[in-house]
Short mmCIF file of C-alpha atoms in Angstrom, two decimals:
data_model
loop_
_atom_site.label_atom_id
_atom_site.label_comp_id
_atom_site.label_asym_id
_atom_site.label_seq_id
_atom_site.Cartn_x
_atom_site.Cartn_y
_atom_site.Cartn_z
CA MET A 1 -31.57 -2.95 -5.25
CA THR A 2 -28.90 -2.68 -2.55
CA ALA A 3 -25.48 -1.81 -3.96
CA PRO A 4 -22.71 -4.41 -3.79
CA CYS A 5 -20.24 -3.98 -0.93
CA ILE A 6 -16.58 -3.32 -1.71
CA ILE A 7 -14.25 -5.05 0.73
CA CYS A 8 -10.83 -3.50 1.27
CA VAL A 9 -8.18 -5.62 2.97
CA ALA A 10 -5.41 -3.80 4.82
CA ILE A 11 -2.86 -6.59 4.83
CA THR A 12 0.10 -5.37 6.88
CA GLY A 13 0.16 -1.79 8.15
CA SER A 14 3.08 -0.31 10.07
CA LEU A 15 2.58 -1.63 13.60
CA PRO A 16 1.63 -5.31 14.00
CA ARG A 17 4.58 -7.69 14.06
CA LYS A 18 5.08 -11.44 13.93
CA GLU A 19 5.36 -11.49 17.71
CA ASN A 20 1.81 -10.09 17.87
CA ASN A 21 0.38 -12.49 15.30
CA PRO A 22 2.52 -14.84 13.17
CA ALA A 23 0.04 -14.41 10.29
CA VAL A 24 1.02 -10.76 9.72
CA PRO A 25 2.70 -10.73 6.27
CA ILE A 26 6.00 -8.84 6.31
CA THR A 27 8.05 -9.77 3.24
CA VAL A 28 6.77 -9.06 -0.25
CA SER A 29 6.33 -12.77 -0.91
CA GLU A 30 4.28 -13.17 2.26
CA GLN A 31 2.21 -10.13 1.33
CA LEU A 32 1.51 -11.54 -2.11
CA GLU A 33 0.36 -14.87 -0.71
CA SER A 34 -1.84 -13.18 1.89
CA THR A 35 -3.30 -10.77 -0.66
CA HIS A 36 -4.13 -13.59 -3.07
CA GLU A 37 -5.96 -15.50 -0.32
CA ALA A 38 -7.92 -12.36 0.60
CA PHE A 39 -8.71 -11.68 -3.07
CA GLU A 40 -10.04 -15.20 -3.47
CA ALA A 41 -12.13 -14.70 -0.31
CA GLY A 42 -13.79 -11.56 -1.69
CA ALA A 43 -11.54 -8.51 -1.22
CA ALA A 44 -11.54 -6.14 -4.20
CA ILE A 45 -9.06 -3.57 -2.82
CA VAL A 46 -5.70 -4.19 -1.17
CA HIS A 47 -4.39 -1.41 1.07
CA ALA A 48 -0.62 -1.85 1.05
CA HIS A 49 2.28 -0.88 3.28
CA VAL A 50 5.76 -2.34 2.97
CA ARG A 51 8.26 -3.31 5.67
CA ASN A 52 12.00 -3.64 6.09
CA ASP A 53 13.53 -7.02 6.87
CA ASP A 54 13.51 -6.15 10.59
CA GLU A 55 9.73 -5.54 10.34
CA THR A 56 10.03 -1.76 10.74
CA PRO A 57 7.94 0.43 8.38
CA SER A 58 9.38 1.40 5.01
CA SER A 59 8.59 3.73 2.12
CA ASP A 60 10.99 1.94 -0.25
CA PRO A 61 9.62 2.40 -3.80
CA ASP A 62 11.37 -0.78 -4.94
CA LYS A 63 9.42 -2.84 -2.41
CA PHE A 64 6.18 -1.17 -3.48
CA ALA A 65 7.05 -1.86 -7.13
CA ALA A 66 7.65 -5.56 -6.47
CA LEU A 67 4.40 -5.82 -4.51
CA LYS A 68 2.42 -4.04 -7.22
CA GLU A 69 3.87 -6.25 -9.95
CA GLY A 70 3.04 -9.40 -8.02
CA ILE A 71 -0.52 -8.37 -7.22
CA GLU A 72 -1.19 -7.47 -10.84
CA LYS A 73 0.08 -10.90 -11.86
CA HIS A 74 -1.62 -13.05 -9.22
CA CYS A 75 -4.79 -11.02 -8.47
CA PRO A 76 -5.94 -9.78 -11.90
CA GLY A 77 -7.99 -6.60 -11.70
CA MET A 78 -7.65 -6.15 -7.94
CA ILE A 79 -7.53 -2.48 -6.96
CA ILE A 80 -4.10 -1.59 -5.58
CA GLN A 81 -4.06 1.16 -2.98
CA PHE A 82 -0.74 2.39 -1.57
CA SER A 83 -0.50 3.95 1.87
CA THR A 84 1.05 7.39 2.23
CA GLY A 85 0.65 7.21 6.00
CA GLY A 86 3.00 8.98 8.37
CA ARG A 87 4.41 5.97 10.21
CA SER A 88 6.31 4.84 7.10
CA GLY A 89 8.34 7.97 6.54
CA ALA A 90 8.54 11.72 6.88
CA GLY A 91 7.66 14.52 4.51
CA LYS A 92 7.67 13.77 0.80
CA THR A 93 9.18 10.31 1.31
CA ARG A 94 5.61 9.32 2.19
CA GLY A 95 4.68 9.79 -1.46
CA GLY A 96 7.88 8.59 -3.07
CA MET A 97 6.13 5.52 -4.52
CA LEU A 98 3.28 7.41 -6.19
CA SER A 99 5.18 7.53 -9.48
CA LEU A 100 4.39 3.81 -9.71
CA ALA A 101 0.79 4.91 -10.43
CA PRO A 102 -1.27 2.54 -8.27
CA ASP A 103 -5.03 2.67 -8.76
CA MET A 104 -5.52 4.44 -5.43
CA ALA A 105 -3.59 5.87 -2.50
CA SER A 106 -4.59 6.89 0.98
CA LEU A 107 -4.67 10.62 1.70
CA SER A 108 -4.96 12.00 5.22
CA VAL A 109 -5.96 15.64 4.87
CA GLY A 110 -5.54 16.77 8.48
CA SER A 111 -3.69 16.04 11.70
CA ASN A 112 -4.95 14.30 14.82
CA ASN A 113 -3.75 12.49 17.92
CA PHE A 114 -2.66 8.86 17.86
CA PRO A 115 -2.09 6.68 20.96
CA ASN A 116 1.34 8.12 21.76
CA ARG A 117 2.06 10.75 19.14
CA VAL A 118 0.58 13.41 16.92
CA TYR A 119 -0.22 12.19 13.41
CA GLU A 120 1.03 15.22 11.50
CA ASN A 121 -0.39 16.06 8.10
CA PRO A 122 0.63 19.68 7.48
CA PRO A 123 -1.24 21.56 4.73
CA ASP A 124 1.77 21.86 2.41
CA LEU A 125 2.38 18.10 2.51
CA VAL A 126 -1.32 17.35 1.99
CA ASP A 127 -1.37 19.67 -1.02
CA TRP A 128 1.76 18.03 -2.48
CA LEU A 129 0.44 14.49 -2.02
CA ALA A 130 -2.84 15.48 -3.66
CA SER A 131 -0.95 17.05 -6.58
CA GLU A 132 1.12 13.88 -7.06
CA MET A 133 -2.06 11.80 -7.10
CA ARG A 134 -3.52 14.07 -9.79
CA ARG A 135 -0.25 13.92 -11.73
CA TYR A 136 -0.26 10.11 -11.85
CA GLN A 137 -4.06 9.76 -12.13
CA ILE A 138 -4.37 8.03 -8.75
CA LYS A 139 -7.70 8.14 -6.96
CA PRO A 140 -7.25 9.27 -3.36
CA GLU A 141 -9.02 7.58 -0.50
CA ILE A 142 -9.64 10.23 2.14
CA GLU A 143 -8.82 8.77 5.55
CA ALA A 144 -11.09 10.74 7.86
CA PHE A 145 -10.06 10.52 11.50
CA ASP A 146 -12.26 13.52 12.34
CA LEU A 147 -15.26 15.39 10.95
CA SER A 148 -13.03 18.26 9.86
CA HIS A 149 -11.23 15.89 7.48
CA ILE A 150 -14.47 15.25 5.56
CA LEU A 151 -15.07 18.98 5.29
CA LYS A 152 -11.46 19.53 4.18
CA ALA A 153 -11.94 16.94 1.44
CA ALA A 154 -14.97 18.86 0.22
CA GLN A 155 -12.93 22.07 0.19
CA MET A 156 -10.16 20.41 -1.79
CA HIS A 157 -12.68 18.96 -4.23
CA ALA A 158 -14.24 22.39 -4.79
CA ALA A 159 -10.75 23.83 -5.43
CA GLY A 160 -9.91 21.12 -7.96
CA GLN A 161 -7.22 19.51 -5.79
CA ILE A 162 -9.30 16.32 -5.77
CA THR A 163 -10.78 15.86 -9.21
CA ASP A 164 -13.27 13.01 -8.74
CA THR A 165 -15.97 12.75 -6.11
CA PRO A 166 -14.00 12.10 -2.91
CA TYR A 167 -14.05 8.53 -1.61
CA VAL A 168 -14.09 8.99 2.15
CA GLN A 169 -13.17 6.34 4.69
CA PHE A 170 -14.17 6.92 8.30
CA VAL A 171 -11.49 5.66 10.70
CA MET A 172 -12.88 5.10 14.19
CA GLY A 173 -11.51 3.55 17.35
CA VAL A 174 -7.97 4.96 17.31
CA LYS A 175 -7.01 5.78 20.90
CA ASN A 176 -7.03 9.59 21.48
CA ALA A 177 -8.83 10.14 18.16
CA MET A 178 -12.47 9.49 17.19
CA PRO A 179 -14.01 6.57 19.13
CA ALA A 180 -16.46 4.14 17.58
CA ASP A 181 -19.61 6.14 18.25
CA LYS A 182 -22.77 5.23 16.33
CA ALA A 183 -24.26 8.72 16.46
CA VAL A 184 -21.03 10.19 15.05
CA PHE A 185 -20.89 7.45 12.42
CA ASP A 186 -24.45 8.25 11.32
CA PHE A 187 -23.56 11.95 11.10
CA TYR A 188 -20.49 11.14 9.02
CA VAL A 189 -22.69 9.23 6.55
CA GLU A 190 -25.18 12.11 6.46
CA THR A 191 -22.35 14.61 5.91
CA VAL A 192 -20.84 12.65 2.99
CA LYS A 193 -24.25 12.43 1.32
CA ARG A 194 -24.91 16.13 1.88
CA LEU A 195 -21.53 17.23 0.53
CA PHE A 196 -20.94 14.73 -2.26
CA GLY A 197 -24.36 13.37 -3.22
CA ALA A 198 -26.69 10.66 -1.98
CA ASP A 199 -25.00 8.02 -4.12
CA ALA A 200 -21.40 8.93 -3.24
CA PRO A 201 -19.55 5.78 -2.13
CA TRP A 202 -17.93 5.75 1.31
CA CYS A 203 -16.13 3.26 3.52
CA ALA A 204 -15.46 2.69 7.21
CA ALA A 205 -12.63 1.13 9.20
CA GLY A 206 -12.57 0.20 12.88
CA ILE A 207 -9.40 -0.36 14.90
CA GLY A 208 -8.90 -3.40 17.12
CA ALA A 209 -12.12 -4.81 18.53
CA ASN A 210 -13.96 -1.99 16.76
CA GLN A 211 -13.23 -3.58 13.39
CA SER A 212 -16.19 -5.94 13.54
CA VAL A 213 -18.41 -3.14 14.92
CA LEU A 214 -17.60 -0.78 12.03
CA ASN A 215 -17.93 -3.62 9.53
CA GLU A 216 -21.45 -4.27 10.83
CA TRP A 217 -22.47 -0.60 10.80
CA SER A 218 -21.04 0.02 7.34
CA VAL A 219 -22.52 -3.03 5.64
CA ALA A 220 -25.94 -2.36 7.19
CA ALA A 221 -25.87 1.31 6.16
CA GLY A 222 -25.00 0.63 2.51
CA GLY A 223 -21.34 1.60 2.72
CA HIS A 224 -18.17 -0.29 1.98
CA ALA A 225 -15.93 -2.04 4.50
CA ARG A 226 -12.27 -2.28 5.40
CA THR A 227 -10.82 -5.21 7.28
CA GLY A 228 -7.42 -6.84 7.68
CA LEU A 229 -4.54 -7.50 10.02
CA GLU A 230 -3.29 -3.89 9.86
CA ASP A 231 -6.21 -2.77 11.99
CA ASN A 232 -6.99 -5.87 14.00
CA ILE A 233 -5.04 -9.08 14.64
CA ARG A 234 -7.85 -11.03 16.32
CA LEU A 235 -11.02 -12.90 15.38
CA ASP A 236 -12.24 -12.34 18.93
CA LYS A 237 -10.74 -11.74 22.38
CA ASP A 238 -9.69 -15.38 22.65
CA ARG A 239 -8.42 -16.10 19.12
CA LEU A 240 -5.85 -14.56 16.81
CA ALA A 241 -6.96 -14.18 13.21
CA PRO A 242 -5.29 -16.96 11.19
CA SER A 243 -5.08 -14.82 8.05
CA ASN A 244 -6.29 -11.71 6.29
CA ALA A 245 -8.64 -13.97 4.34
CA ALA A 246 -10.37 -15.05 7.56
CA LEU A 247 -11.19 -11.41 8.34
CA VAL A 248 -12.45 -10.88 4.77
CA LYS A 249 -14.71 -13.91 5.09
CA ARG A 250 -16.26 -12.38 8.19
CA VAL A 251 -17.30 -9.33 6.16
CA VAL A 252 -18.62 -11.57 3.37
CA ALA A 253 -20.84 -13.26 5.97
CA LEU A 254 -22.11 -9.84 7.11
CA CYS A 255 -22.98 -8.99 3.51
CA GLU A 256 -24.97 -12.21 3.20
CA GLN A 257 -26.82 -11.42 6.44
CA ASN A 258 -27.72 -7.96 5.14
CA GLY A 259 -28.78 -9.08 1.67
CA ARG A 260 -25.83 -7.45 -0.08
CA SER A 261 -23.63 -8.98 -2.72
CA VAL A 262 -19.85 -8.66 -2.53
CA ALA A 263 -18.36 -6.48 -5.26
CA ASP A 264 -15.79 -8.23 -7.41
CA ALA A 265 -12.86 -6.16 -8.68
CA ALA A 266 -14.57 -5.11 -11.92
CA THR A 267 -17.70 -4.00 -10.06
CA ALA A 268 -15.63 -2.13 -7.49
CA ARG A 269 -13.82 -0.31 -10.27
CA ARG A 270 -17.13 0.79 -11.78
CA ILE A 271 -18.42 2.02 -8.42
CA LEU A 272 -15.24 4.01 -7.78
CA GLY A 273 -14.88 5.31 -11.34
CA LEU A 274 -11.58 3.54 -11.98
CA HIS A 275 -10.38 2.16 -15.30
CA GLN A 276 -10.93 -1.54 -15.74
CA GLY A 277 -7.75 -3.42 -14.97
CA ALA A 278 -6.63 -6.63 -16.64
CA GLN A 279 -9.09 -9.34 -15.64
#
């Protein structure tokens, strides 16, 4: 039997603004409404950033706390994943919200190029973020922008810095980083299975027009899928996405085409080894 597919919705991110797509949720109330719609459409994980009132990125723990409280109330059981990405702050401010103990948090374990900057993840910061996630019993999602990041996750797992089997997400299509290359994607899948076991869950995310491509590859290969307005603001080259839910529904349709069910929150928690949240 083919395993259910976990859909992660990345609702906001740090870059897209209202001027790019009016549907991008900026305020906490907008994020809650958008997350609830995506949850109802089939998303089991919400990947969350927060923004300031001027739409610039923020690491404000109070905003994260309000978002977490609202999601727990309106989307019972949904897996809450906070971003510790580098666009929202510098140094340890990137993990300042981890004391709120979300279910998961993103963890980039190495540096790489972005379109116009270096995405810096120095070893001491990576080690500290991993230690905070262990401290608060948060499952890291390894954001792999390069093959070396998968191998680094294996090294950290062997050293006890990551306690559970690493959940790796391949990020492809970022300009100046790893393009969306099917042969590389297939090797990533093979590498995860070799390092962490044939049944180890993994996910993939594509940026911009590559979102639908990576969704297709991942669903067909038995992995899990990330979608959402953080990574892609369009349904196609001619149409803006009207909501995060619309992008989730596109992945649901792919699951149906590939004979896979969509994991609800409780099923996703079992697959990822998380405690069962309030349903």
